[in-house]
PDB file of C-alpha atoms in Angstrom:
ATOM      1  CA  MET Q  18      89.642  90.362 103.079  1.00 68.00           C
ATOM      2  CA  LEU Q  19      90.852  89.980  99.479  1.00 84.00           C
ATOM      3  CA  HIS Q  20      94.299  88.807 100.573  1.00 81.00           C
ATOM      4  CA  ASP Q  21      95.023  85.431  98.964  1.00 81.00           C
ATOM      5  CA  LYS Q  22      91.503  85.210  97.504  1.00 89.00           C
ATOM      6  CA  ARG Q  23      91.276  83.592  94.078  1.00 93.00           C
ATOM      7  CA  ILE Q  24      88.989  85.644  91.860  1.00 95.00           C
ATOM      8  CA  LEU Q  25      87.967  84.533  88.382  1.00 95.00           C
ATOM      9  CA  LEU Q  26      87.091  87.699  86.475  1.00 97.00           C
ATOM     10  CA  GLY Q  27      84.565  87.232  83.666  1.00 97.00           C
ATOM     11  CA  ILE Q  28      84.451  89.958  81.008  1.00 97.00           C
ATOM     12  CA  THR Q  29      81.586  90.228  78.518  1.00 97.00           C
ATOM     13  CA  GLY Q  30      80.978  92.370  75.435  1.00 95.00           C
ATOM     14  CA  SER Q  31      80.350  95.862  76.751  1.00 94.00           C
ATOM     15  CA  ILE Q  32      82.181  99.141  76.246  1.00 94.00           C
ATOM     16  CA  ALA Q  33      82.727  98.970  80.023  1.00 95.00           C
ATOM     17  CA  ALA Q  34      85.150  96.105  79.366  1.00 96.00           C
ATOM     18  CA  TYR Q  35      87.955  98.663  79.245  1.00 95.00           C
ATOM     19  CA  LYS Q  36      87.446  99.166  82.978  1.00 96.00           C
ATOM     20  CA  SER Q  37      88.134  95.487  83.608  1.00 96.00           C
ATOM     21  CA  ALA Q  38      91.870  96.059  83.255  1.00 96.00           C
ATOM     22  CA  LEU Q  39      91.667  98.626  86.056  1.00 97.00           C
ATOM     23  CA  LEU Q  40      89.475  96.266  88.070  1.00 97.00           C
ATOM     24  CA  ALA Q  41      91.958  93.409  87.720  1.00 97.00           C
ATOM     25  CA  ARG Q  42      94.737  95.707  88.927  1.00 96.00           C
ATOM     26  CA  GLU Q  43      92.669  96.930  91.886  1.00 96.00           C
ATOM     27  CA  LEU Q  44      91.819  93.384  92.982  1.00 96.00           C
ATOM     28  CA  GLN Q  45      95.497  92.444  92.741  1.00 96.00           C
ATOM     29  CA  ARG Q  46      96.511  95.535  94.701  1.00 94.00           C
ATOM     30  CA  ARG Q  47      94.307  94.313  97.537  1.00 92.00           C
ATOM     31  CA  GLY Q  48      96.003  90.914  97.543  1.00 92.00           C
ATOM     32  CA  ALA Q  49      93.774  88.792  95.289  1.00 94.00           C
ATOM     33  CA  GLU Q  50      95.004  86.390  92.633  1.00 94.00           C
ATOM     34  CA  VAL Q  51      93.108  87.134  89.438  1.00 96.00           C
ATOM     35  CA  ARG Q  52      92.500  85.033  86.351  1.00 95.00           C
ATOM     36  CA  VAL Q  53      90.373  86.142  83.428  1.00 96.00           C
ATOM     37  CA  VAL Q  54      87.665  84.557  81.263  1.00 95.00           C
ATOM     38  CA  MET Q  55      86.414  86.599  78.295  1.00 95.00           C
ATOM     39  CA  SER Q  56      83.495  86.235  75.932  1.00 94.00           C
ATOM     40  CA  LYS Q  57      84.262  86.486  72.214  1.00 94.00           C
ATOM     41  CA  ALA Q  58      82.525  89.879  72.099  1.00 95.00           C
ATOM     42  CA  ALA Q  59      84.651  91.169  74.989  1.00 96.00           C
ATOM     43  CA  THR Q  60      87.834  90.580  72.985  1.00 95.00           C
ATOM     44  CA  GLU Q  61      86.589  93.234  70.518  1.00 95.00           C
ATOM     45  CA  PHE Q  62      86.710  95.874  73.260  1.00 96.00           C
ATOM     46  CA  ILE Q  63      89.937  94.909  75.069  1.00 96.00           C
ATOM     47  CA  THR Q  64      92.602  92.453  74.011  1.00 96.00           C
ATOM     48  CA  PRO Q  65      93.326  89.231  75.897  1.00 94.00           C
ATOM     49  CA  LEU Q  66      97.011  90.175  75.751  1.00 95.00           C
ATOM     50  CA  THR Q  67      96.342  93.220  77.914  1.00 96.00           C
ATOM     51  CA  LEU Q  68      94.636  91.141  80.598  1.00 95.00           C
ATOM     52  CA  ALA Q  69      97.222  88.352  80.371  1.00 95.00           C
ATOM     53  CA  THR Q  70     100.014  90.871  80.871  1.00 95.00           C
ATOM     54  CA  LEU Q  71      98.311  92.487  83.849  1.00 95.00           C
ATOM     55  CA  THR Q  72      97.402  89.239  85.608  1.00 94.00           C
ATOM     56  CA  ASP Q  73     100.439  87.196  84.555  1.00 94.00           C
ATOM     57  CA  HIS Q  74      98.088  84.358  83.597  1.00 93.00           C
ATOM     58  CA  ARG Q  75      96.699  83.052  80.354  1.00 90.00           C
ATOM     59  CA  VAL Q  76      93.290  84.502  79.425  1.00 92.00           C
ATOM     60  CA  TYR Q  77      90.540  81.972  78.674  1.00 89.00           C
ATOM     61  CA  SER Q  78      87.924  82.520  75.978  1.00 85.00           C
ATOM     62  CA  ASP Q  79      87.365  79.227  74.192  1.00 82.00           C
ATOM     63  CA  PHE Q  80      86.965  75.535  74.866  1.00 71.00           C
ATOM     64  CA  THR Q  81      89.900  74.661  72.624  1.00 61.00           C
ATOM     65  CA  GLU Q  82      93.472  75.876  72.990  1.00 59.00           C
ATOM     66  CA  SER Q  83      94.479  74.632  69.568  1.00 45.00           C
ATOM     67  CA  VAL Q  84      92.169  73.020  67.056  1.00 43.00           C
ATOM     68  CA  ASP Q  85      95.149  71.575  65.169  1.00 47.00           C
ATOM     69  CA  GLN Q  86      96.571  69.920  68.277  1.00 47.00           C
ATOM     70  CA  GLY Q  87      93.179  68.856  69.610  1.00 48.00           C
ATOM     71  CA  THR Q  88      93.748  70.356  73.080  1.00 49.00           C
ATOM     72  CA  TRP Q  89      90.923  71.783  75.128  1.00 52.00           C
ATOM     73  CA  THR Q  90      90.461  73.969  78.186  1.00 57.00           C
ATOM     74  CA  ASN Q  91      88.848  72.464  81.275  1.00 66.00           C
ATOM     75  CA  HIS Q  92      86.147  74.928  82.336  1.00 69.00           C
ATOM     76  CA  VAL Q  93      85.346  72.796  85.386  1.00 75.00           C
ATOM     77  CA  GLU Q  94      88.858  73.235  86.787  1.00 79.00           C
ATOM     78  CA  LEU Q  95      88.547  77.014  86.576  1.00 81.00           C
ATOM     79  CA  GLY Q  96      85.307  76.941  88.517  1.00 80.00           C
ATOM     80  CA  LEU Q  97      86.890  74.757  91.181  1.00 83.00           C
ATOM     81  CA  TRP Q  98      89.981  76.978  91.393  1.00 88.00           C
ATOM     82  CA  ALA Q  99      88.115  80.198  92.166  1.00 91.00           C
ATOM     83  CA  ASP Q 100      86.883  81.514  95.500  1.00 91.00           C
ATOM     84  CA  ALA Q 101      84.501  83.757  93.541  1.00 94.00           C
ATOM     85  CA  PHE Q 102      83.465  84.201  89.913  1.00 95.00           C
ATOM     86  CA  LEU Q 103      83.025  87.932  89.288  1.00 97.00           C
ATOM     87  CA  ILE Q 104      81.450  88.856  85.935  1.00 98.00           C
ATOM     88  CA  ALA Q 105      82.185  92.525  85.294  1.00 97.00           C
ATOM     89  CA  PRO Q 106      80.857  93.890  83.083  1.00 97.00           C
ATOM     90  CA  ALA Q 107      77.780  91.677  82.778  1.00 97.00           C
ATOM     91  CA  THR Q 108      75.668  92.596  79.753  1.00 97.00           C
ATOM     92  CA  ALA Q 109      71.897  92.197  79.492  1.00 97.00           C
ATOM     93  CA  GLN Q 110      72.460  89.260  77.145  1.00 97.00           C
ATOM     94  CA  THR Q 111      74.774  87.600  79.648  1.00 97.00           C
ATOM     95  CA  LEU Q 112      72.261  87.997  82.481  1.00 97.00           C
ATOM     96  CA  SER Q 113      69.527  86.481  80.299  1.00 97.00           C
ATOM     97  CA  SER Q 114      71.758  83.553  79.307  1.00 96.00           C
ATOM     98  CA  MET Q 115      72.668  82.892  82.927  1.00 96.00           C
ATOM     99  CA  VAL Q 116      68.989  82.761  83.890  1.00 96.00           C
ATOM    100  CA  GLN Q 117      68.262  80.350  81.044  1.00 95.00           C
ATOM    101  CA  GLY Q 118      71.172  78.120  82.018  1.00 94.00           C
ATOM    102  CA  ALA Q 119      72.864  78.524  78.642  1.00 92.00           C
ATOM    103  CA  GLY Q 120      76.287  76.988  78.206  1.00 87.00           C
ATOM    104  CA  ASP Q 121      77.047  77.830  74.601  1.00 87.00           C
ATOM    105  CA  SER Q 122      80.152  79.898  75.389  1.00 90.00           C
ATOM    106  CA  PHE Q 123      83.180  79.170  77.498  1.00 90.00           C
ATOM    107  CA  LEU Q 124      82.281  81.882  80.023  1.00 94.00           C
ATOM    108  CA  LEU Q 125      78.729  80.576  80.427  1.00 94.00           C
ATOM    109  CA  ALA Q 126      79.995  77.005  80.780  1.00 92.00           C
ATOM    110  CA  VAL Q 127      82.268  78.147  83.601  1.00 91.00           C
ATOM    111  CA  HIS Q 128      79.234  79.779  85.239  1.00 93.00           C
ATOM    112  CA  LEU Q 129      77.242  76.558  85.075  1.00 91.00           C
ATOM    113  CA  SER Q 130      80.051  74.433  86.510  1.00 88.00           C
ATOM    114  CA  SER Q 131      81.239  76.848  89.212  1.00 88.00           C
ATOM    115  CA  ARG Q 132      80.867  75.703  92.786  1.00 85.00           C
ATOM    116  CA  CYS Q 133      82.080  79.043  94.104  1.00 88.00           C
ATOM    117  CA  PRO Q 134      79.819  82.066  94.628  1.00 91.00           C
ATOM    118  CA  VAL Q 135      79.006  84.117  91.513  1.00 94.00           C
ATOM    119  CA  VAL Q 136      78.811  87.918  91.446  1.00 96.00           C
ATOM    120  CA  VAL Q 137      77.726  90.156  88.554  1.00 97.00           C
ATOM    121  CA  ALA Q 138      78.309  93.848  87.902  1.00 97.00           C
ATOM    122  CA  PRO Q 139      75.733  94.800  85.224  1.00 97.00           C
ATOM    123  CA  ALA Q 140      76.603  97.334  82.530  1.00 96.00           C
ATOM    124  CA  MET Q 141      74.126  98.495  79.866  1.00 95.00           C
ATOM    125  CA  ASP Q 142      72.067 101.423  78.634  1.00 93.00           C
ATOM    126  CA  LEU Q 143      69.394 102.972  80.861  1.00 92.00           C
ATOM    127  CA  ASP Q 144      66.410 101.582  78.963  1.00 92.00           C
ATOM    128  CA  MET Q 145      67.952  98.119  78.819  1.00 94.00           C
ATOM    129  CA  PHE Q 146      68.615  98.165  82.553  1.00 95.00           C
ATOM    130  CA  THR Q 147      65.122  99.328  83.492  1.00 95.00           C
ATOM    131  CA  HIS Q 148      63.393  96.941  81.066  1.00 97.00           C
ATOM    132  CA  PRO Q 149      61.117  94.504  82.948  1.00 97.00           C
ATOM    133  CA  ALA Q 150      62.909  91.494  81.435  1.00 97.00           C
ATOM    134  CA  THR Q 151      66.299  92.666  82.728  1.00 97.00           C
ATOM    135  CA  GLN Q 152      64.881  93.470  86.147  1.00 97.00           C
ATOM    136  CA  GLN Q 153      63.244  90.036  86.308  1.00 98.00           C
ATOM    137  CA  ASN Q 154      66.527  88.383  85.314  1.00 97.00           C
ATOM    138  CA  LEU Q 155      68.371  90.238  88.067  1.00 96.00           C
ATOM    139  CA  LYS Q 156      65.676  89.243  90.563  1.00 96.00           C
ATOM    140  CA  THR Q 157      65.922  85.595  89.490  1.00 97.00           C
ATOM    141  CA  LEU Q 158      69.713  85.560  89.736  1.00 96.00           C
ATOM    142  CA  SER Q 159      69.578  87.177  93.163  1.00 94.00           C
ATOM    143  CA  GLU Q 160      67.106  84.539  94.344  1.00 94.00           C
ATOM    144  CA  ARG Q 161      69.557  81.878  93.154  1.00 93.00           C
ATOM    145  CA  GLY Q 162      72.276  83.380  95.329  1.00 91.00           C
ATOM    146  CA  VAL Q 163      74.135  85.438  92.734  1.00 94.00           C
ATOM    147  CA  GLY Q 164      75.564  88.660  94.156  1.00 94.00           C
ATOM    148  CA  ILE Q 165      74.470  91.824  92.343  1.00 96.00           C
ATOM    149  CA  ILE Q 166      76.706  94.908  92.317  1.00 96.00           C
ATOM    150  CA  GLU Q 167      74.319  97.689  91.340  1.00 94.00           C
ATOM    151  CA  PRO Q 168      75.298  99.832  88.357  1.00 94.00           C
ATOM    152  CA  GLU Q 169      75.919 103.518  88.903  1.00 93.00           C
ATOM    153  CA  SER Q 170      74.303 106.601  87.395  1.00 91.00           C
ATOM    154  CA  GLY Q 171      76.024 108.970  84.997  1.00 90.00           C
ATOM    155  CA  PRO Q 172      76.750 109.510  81.299  1.00 84.00           C
ATOM    156  CA  LEU Q 173      76.117 106.360  79.239  1.00 86.00           C
ATOM    157  CA  ALA Q 174      77.649 105.229  75.941  1.00 84.00           C
ATOM    158  CA  SER Q 175      74.353 106.035  74.162  1.00 80.00           C
ATOM    159  CA  GLY Q 176      74.605 109.671  75.205  1.00 82.00           C
ATOM    160  CA  LEU Q 177      71.834 109.293  77.765  1.00 81.00           C
ATOM    161  CA  GLU Q 178      72.192 110.053  81.453  1.00 86.00           C
ATOM    162  CA  GLY Q 179      71.035 107.566  84.057  1.00 88.00           C
ATOM    163  CA  LYS Q 180      71.606 104.271  85.780  1.00 92.00           C
ATOM    164  CA  GLY Q 181      73.446 101.587  83.885  1.00 92.00           C
ATOM    165  CA  ARG Q 182      77.170 102.342  84.143  1.00 94.00           C
ATOM    166  CA  MET Q 183      79.232  99.503  85.555  1.00 96.00           C
ATOM    167  CA  ALA Q 184      80.321 100.373  89.077  1.00 95.00           C
ATOM    168  CA  GLU Q 185      83.791 101.878  89.293  1.00 95.00           C
ATOM    169  CA  PRO Q 186      86.606  99.369  89.866  1.00 96.00           C
ATOM    170  CA  GLU Q 187      87.310 100.704  93.355  1.00 95.00           C
ATOM    171  CA  HIS Q 188      83.638 100.347  94.288  1.00 95.00           C
ATOM    172  CA  ILE Q 189      83.506  96.782  92.948  1.00 96.00           C
ATOM    173  CA  ALA Q 190      86.626  95.906  94.933  1.00 94.00           C
ATOM    174  CA  ASP Q 191      85.072  97.472  98.049  1.00 93.00           C
ATOM    175  CA  TRP Q 192      81.912  95.402  97.491  1.00 93.00           C
ATOM    176  CA  MET Q 193      83.932  92.207  97.119  1.00 92.00           C
ATOM    177  CA  ASP Q 194      85.971  93.074 100.206  1.00 87.00           C
ATOM    178  CA  SER Q 195      82.831  93.544 102.310  1.00 85.00           C
ATOM    179  CA  TRP Q 196      81.214  90.452 100.818  1.00 87.00           C
ATOM    180  CA  PHE Q 197      84.182  88.216 101.639  1.00 85.00           C
ATOM    181  CA  ALA Q 198      84.306  89.685 105.156  1.00 78.00           C
ATOM    182  CA  ALA Q 199      80.630  88.870 105.699  1.00 77.00           C
ATOM    183  CA  SER Q 200      81.173  85.332 104.417  1.00 75.00           C
ATOM    184  CA  ALA Q 201      84.130  84.697 106.742  1.00 75.00           C
ATOM    185  CA  PRO Q 202      82.402  83.300 109.845  1.00 82.00           C
ATOM    186  CA  LEU Q 203      85.638  82.757 111.774  1.00 87.00           C
ATOM    187  CA  ARG Q 204      87.028  86.239 111.320  1.00 80.00           C
ATOM    188  CA  GLY Q 205      88.661  87.324 114.580  1.00 85.00           C
ATOM    189  CA  LYS Q 206      88.988  83.758 115.858  1.00 92.00           C
ATOM    190  CA  LYS Q 207      92.387  82.290 116.710  1.00 96.00           C
ATOM    191  CA  VAL Q 208      92.985  78.675 115.696  1.00 98.00           C
ATOM    192  CA  LEU Q 209      95.837  76.446 116.867  1.00 98.00           C
ATOM    193  CA  ILE Q 210      96.600  73.317 114.814  1.00 98.00           C
ATOM    194  CA  THR Q 211      99.194  70.598 115.343  1.00 98.00           C
ATOM    195  CA  ALA Q 212     100.342  68.713 112.260  1.00 98.00           C
ATOM    196  CA  GLY Q 213     102.821  66.146 111.050  1.00 97.00           C
ATOM    197  CA  PRO Q 214     104.924  63.516 112.830  1.00 98.00           C
ATOM    198  CA  THR Q 215     107.426  63.772 115.647  1.00 98.00           C
ATOM    199  CA  HIS Q 216     110.940  62.337 115.629  1.00 97.00           C
ATOM    200  CA  GLU Q 217     112.171  60.868 118.928  1.00 96.00           C
ATOM    201  CA  PRO Q 218     115.991  60.604 118.966  1.00 95.00           C
ATOM    202  CA  ILE Q 219     117.870  57.390 119.674  1.00 94.00           C
ATOM    203  CA  ASP Q 220     121.189  59.128 119.148  1.00 92.00           C
ATOM    204  CA  ALA Q 221     122.424  62.193 117.267  1.00 93.00           C
ATOM    205  CA  VAL Q 222     121.318  60.820 113.867  1.00 94.00           C
ATOM    206  CA  ARG Q 223     118.832  58.004 114.480  1.00 93.00           C
ATOM    207  CA  PHE Q 224     115.259  58.440 115.631  1.00 94.00           C
ATOM    208  CA  ILE Q 225     111.901  56.731 116.096  1.00 95.00           C
ATOM    209  CA  GLY Q 226     109.262  58.292 113.854  1.00 94.00           C
ATOM    210  CA  ASN Q 227     106.179  57.609 111.783  1.00 95.00           C
ATOM    211  CA  ARG Q 228     105.048  58.164 108.206  1.00 95.00           C
ATOM    212  CA  SER Q 229     102.633  61.029 108.842  1.00 96.00           C
ATOM    213  CA  SER Q 230     102.830  63.490 105.936  1.00 96.00           C
ATOM    214  CA  GLY Q 231     101.185  66.399 107.741  1.00 96.00           C
ATOM    215  CA  LYS Q 232      98.804  66.923 104.815  1.00 97.00           C
ATOM    216  CA  MET Q 233      95.684  66.706 106.974  1.00 97.00           C
ATOM    217  CA  GLY Q 234      96.844  69.391 109.405  1.00 97.00           C
ATOM    218  CA  TYR Q 235      98.029  71.679 106.612  1.00 96.00           C
ATOM    219  CA  ALA Q 236      94.740  71.244 104.723  1.00 95.00           C
ATOM    220  CA  LEU Q 237      92.813  72.097 107.882  1.00 96.00           C
ATOM    221  CA  ALA Q 238      94.967  75.198 108.348  1.00 94.00           C
ATOM    222  CA  ASP Q 239      94.188  76.303 104.798  1.00 89.00           C
ATOM    223  CA  ALA Q 240      90.450  75.721 105.345  1.00 90.00           C
ATOM    224  CA  PHE Q 241      90.403  77.743 108.572  1.00 92.00           C
ATOM    225  CA  ILE Q 242      92.328  80.570 106.889  1.00 87.00           C
ATOM    226  CA  ARG Q 243      89.718  80.694 104.129  1.00 79.00           C
ATOM    227  CA  LEU Q 244      87.030  81.004 106.797  1.00 84.00           C
ATOM    228  CA  GLY Q 245      88.780  84.098 108.116  1.00 83.00           C
ATOM    229  CA  ALA Q 246      90.571  82.656 111.155  1.00 90.00           C
ATOM    230  CA  GLU Q 247      94.045  83.591 112.377  1.00 93.00           C
ATOM    231  CA  VAL Q 248      95.879  80.275 112.273  1.00 96.00           C
ATOM    232  CA  THR Q 249      98.966  79.151 114.170  1.00 97.00           C
ATOM    233  CA  LEU Q 250     100.419  75.869 112.932  1.00 98.00           C
ATOM    234  CA  VAL Q 251     102.663  73.766 115.173  1.00 98.00           C
ATOM    235  CA  SER Q 252     104.326  71.452 112.709  1.00 98.00           C
ATOM    236  CA  GLY Q 253     106.542  68.430 112.982  1.00 97.00           C
ATOM    237  CA  PRO Q 254     109.118  67.705 110.245  1.00 97.00           C
ATOM    238  CA  VAL Q 255     107.237  67.611 106.920  1.00 96.00           C
ATOM    239  CA  GLN Q 256     107.951  68.300 103.256  1.00 95.00           C
ATOM    240  CA  LEU Q 257     105.162  70.858 102.866  1.00 95.00           C
ATOM    241  CA  SER Q 258     104.993  74.600 102.308  1.00 92.00           C
ATOM    242  CA  ALA Q 259     103.082  76.649 104.845  1.00 90.00           C
ATOM    243  CA  PRO Q 260      99.554  77.593 103.699  1.00 85.00           C
ATOM    244  CA  GLU Q 261      99.215  81.106 102.289  1.00 78.00           C
ATOM    245  CA  GLY Q 262      97.980  83.517 104.937  1.00 81.00           C
ATOM    246  CA  VAL Q 263      98.991  81.460 107.986  1.00 91.00           C
ATOM    247  CA  HIS Q 264      99.713  83.685 110.991  1.00 92.00           C
ATOM    248  CA  ASP Q 265     102.602  81.661 112.395  1.00 95.00           C
ATOM    249  CA  VAL Q 266     104.338  78.331 111.799  1.00 97.00           C
ATOM    250  CA  VAL Q 267     106.169  76.827 114.770  1.00 98.00           C
ATOM    251  CA  LYS Q 268     108.525  74.071 113.628  1.00 98.00           C
ATOM    252  CA  VAL Q 269     109.310  71.302 116.086  1.00 98.00           C
ATOM    253  CA  GLN Q 270     110.973  67.894 115.997  1.00 97.00           C
ATOM    254  CA  THR Q 271     110.074  65.969 119.135  1.00 97.00           C
ATOM    255  CA  ALA Q 272     106.881  65.219 121.050  1.00 97.00           C
ATOM    256  CA  GLN Q 273     108.159  67.308 123.965  1.00 98.00           C
ATOM    257  CA  GLU Q 274     108.801  70.297 121.709  1.00 97.00           C
ATOM    258  CA  MET Q 275     105.333  69.956 120.205  1.00 98.00           C
ATOM    259  CA  PHE Q 276     103.785  69.628 123.665  1.00 98.00           C
ATOM    260  CA  ASP Q 277     105.562  72.747 124.938  1.00 98.00           C
ATOM    261  CA  ALA Q 278     104.635  74.813 121.865  1.00 98.00           C
ATOM    262  CA  ALA Q 279     100.997  73.680 121.836  1.00 98.00           C
ATOM    263  CA  VAL Q 280     100.407  74.125 125.558  1.00 98.00           C
ATOM    264  CA  GLN Q 281     102.145  77.521 125.654  1.00 98.00           C
ATOM    265  CA  ARG Q 282      99.931  78.916 122.881  1.00 97.00           C
ATOM    266  CA  PHE Q 283      96.678  77.307 123.985  1.00 98.00           C
ATOM    267  CA  PRO Q 284      95.441  79.998 126.460  1.00 97.00           C
ATOM    268  CA  SER Q 285      95.076  82.614 123.683  1.00 96.00           C
ATOM    269  CA  THR Q 286      93.343  80.162 121.318  1.00 97.00           C
ATOM    270  CA  ASP Q 287      89.638  79.960 120.477  1.00 97.00           C
ATOM    271  CA  ILE Q 288      89.804  76.674 118.555  1.00 98.00           C
ATOM    272  CA  ALA Q 289      92.462  73.967 118.909  1.00 98.00           C
ATOM    273  CA  VAL Q 290      92.811  71.043 116.502  1.00 98.00           C
ATOM    274  CA  ALA Q 291      95.081  68.071 117.219  1.00 98.00           C
ATOM    275  CA  ALA Q 292      95.954  66.695 113.794  1.00 98.00           C
ATOM    276  CA  ALA Q 293      99.558  65.683 114.481  1.00 97.00           C
ATOM    277  CA  ALA Q 294     100.745  62.084 114.770  1.00 97.00           C
ATOM    278  CA  VAL Q 295     102.588  62.549 118.040  1.00 97.00           C
ATOM    279  CA  ALA Q 296     104.747  59.694 119.297  1.00 96.00           C
ATOM    280  CA  ASP Q 297     103.243  57.946 122.318  1.00 95.00           C
ATOM    281  CA  ALA Q 298     106.678  56.976 123.603  1.00 96.00           C
ATOM    282  CA  ARG Q 299     110.315  58.001 123.223  1.00 95.00           C
ATOM    283  CA  PRO Q 300     113.722  56.519 124.066  1.00 94.00           C
ATOM    284  CA  ALA Q 301     114.358  57.091 127.760  1.00 93.00           C
ATOM    285  CA  ALA Q 302     118.093  57.699 127.381  1.00 92.00           C
ATOM    286  CA  PRO Q 303     119.005  59.015 123.938  1.00 92.00           C
ATOM    287  CA  SER Q 304     122.664  59.515 123.137  1.00 90.00           C
ATOM    288  CA  ASN Q 305     123.961  62.995 122.313  1.00 91.00           C
ATOM    289  CA  LYS Q 306     126.417  61.543 119.821  1.00 93.00           C
ATOM    290  CA  LYS Q 307     126.160  59.132 116.919  1.00 93.00           C
ATOM    291  CA  LEU Q 308     126.486  55.581 118.184  1.00 89.00           C
ATOM    292  CA  HIS Q 309     128.698  53.157 116.356  1.00 91.00           C
ATOM    293  CA  LYS Q 310     126.794  50.090 115.170  1.00 86.00           C
ATOM    294  CA  ASP Q 311     128.613  48.035 117.819  1.00 85.00           C
ATOM    295  CA  GLU Q 312     127.316  50.412 120.491  1.00 86.00           C
ATOM    296  CA  LEU Q 313     123.657  50.130 119.534  1.00 87.00           C
ATOM    297  CA  PRO Q 314     121.621  48.582 122.362  1.00 86.00           C
ATOM    298  CA  GLU Q 315     119.804  45.315 121.761  1.00 85.00           C
ATOM    299  CA  ALA Q 316     116.723  46.834 123.364  1.00 90.00           C
ATOM    300  CA  ILE Q 317     115.641  50.477 123.696  1.00 92.00           C
ATOM    301  CA  GLN Q 318     113.972  51.493 126.922  1.00 94.00           C
ATOM    302  CA  LEU Q 319     110.953  53.711 126.199  1.00 94.00           C
ATOM    303  CA  GLU Q 320     109.064  56.225 128.299  1.00 96.00           C
ATOM    304  CA  SER Q 321     105.679  57.830 127.695  1.00 96.00           C
ATOM    305  CA  THR Q 322     105.369  61.263 126.127  1.00 96.00           C
ATOM    306  CA  GLN Q 323     103.033  63.937 127.448  1.00 97.00           C
ATOM    307  CA  ASP Q 324      99.496  64.026 126.043  1.00 97.00           C
ATOM    308  CA  ILE Q 325      98.712  67.322 124.303  1.00 97.00           C
ATOM    309  CA  LEU Q 326      94.957  66.688 124.121  1.00 96.00           C
ATOM    310  CA  ALA Q 327      94.795  65.828 127.813  1.00 96.00           C
ATOM    311  CA  ALA Q 328      96.636  69.024 128.698  1.00 97.00           C
ATOM    312  CA  TRP Q 329      94.309  71.094 126.530  1.00 97.00           C
ATOM    313  CA  GLY Q 330      91.257  69.416 128.020  1.00 95.00           C
ATOM    314  CA  HIS Q 331      92.473  70.010 131.574  1.00 95.00           C
ATOM    315  CA  SER Q 332      92.953  73.774 131.054  1.00 96.00           C
ATOM    316  CA  LYS Q 333      90.149  74.391 128.552  1.00 96.00           C
ATOM    317  CA  ALA Q 334      88.019  77.487 129.220  1.00 95.00           C
ATOM    318  CA  ALA Q 335      84.297  77.711 128.470  1.00 95.00           C
ATOM    319  CA  HIS Q 336      84.812  79.749 125.272  1.00 94.00           C
ATOM    320  CA  GLN Q 337      87.389  77.355 123.824  1.00 96.00           C
ATOM    321  CA  THR Q 338      86.720  74.470 121.435  1.00 95.00           C
ATOM    322  CA  VAL Q 339      89.039  71.475 121.189  1.00 95.00           C
TER     323      VAL Q 339
END
């Protein structure tokens, strides 16, 4: 379920930060796109260059890109970009700041402005983890909807043994995989979407069409994919790239081609969405060759096209939604 997911990885100042490079790689291996936000303290444990090289993206750690040039980094855009904000490792100080709603660092400002779900993987010494204040902070964050990936037991940086180690990268990736799967309500559902215009030929080069861009249908396809559905897109001629993760794109030109493709695939569909701007009529006798301007008819006889929605409605089963 991490395929094509956009994960913003937040790294704070813990010795466990060295594991974040392995975590970024593991998330990428499972198909996620990863970008990194670091606290100032985190950069003392692992360099931004390492994370930038691994993720092939700039690493963010400050509000300003260049003080001399007066450029700044938009923390709001990062929060809007991500499907999930994963803070790993999350120190005791970070958890406390999140509870208090602090925004005095770039990472914390991203947390406050994120509309996506937030997940933390705590990492700290045993006594810090078991301290009532830390446990209360974790309880508060959980009540606010923040996902908590429990730390693991083992040797700690202090020399003690016990709970407090950040979960291993593979375990964090497993947790995220399961979490995304649980939050994908349309997983296993098949969705059929029509999009874009149709072009009805007058002759070999001329046609009757409309200005539909197809953006609505393609945006719907992307939304259904993010909800876990298997999406088939029947698309008229558009200047758009297929959404990442789409199961199949069937390219058509005419209303009849779109009708045939949509009706043929409808029986195996759970949800069908008619977002295309299908021509209501077409030339009754199109020419197979290019007509000279002197051959163009003064009037074009039209005939009705077949109605996709009507055909779907006529054959719709009880389990299907149109």
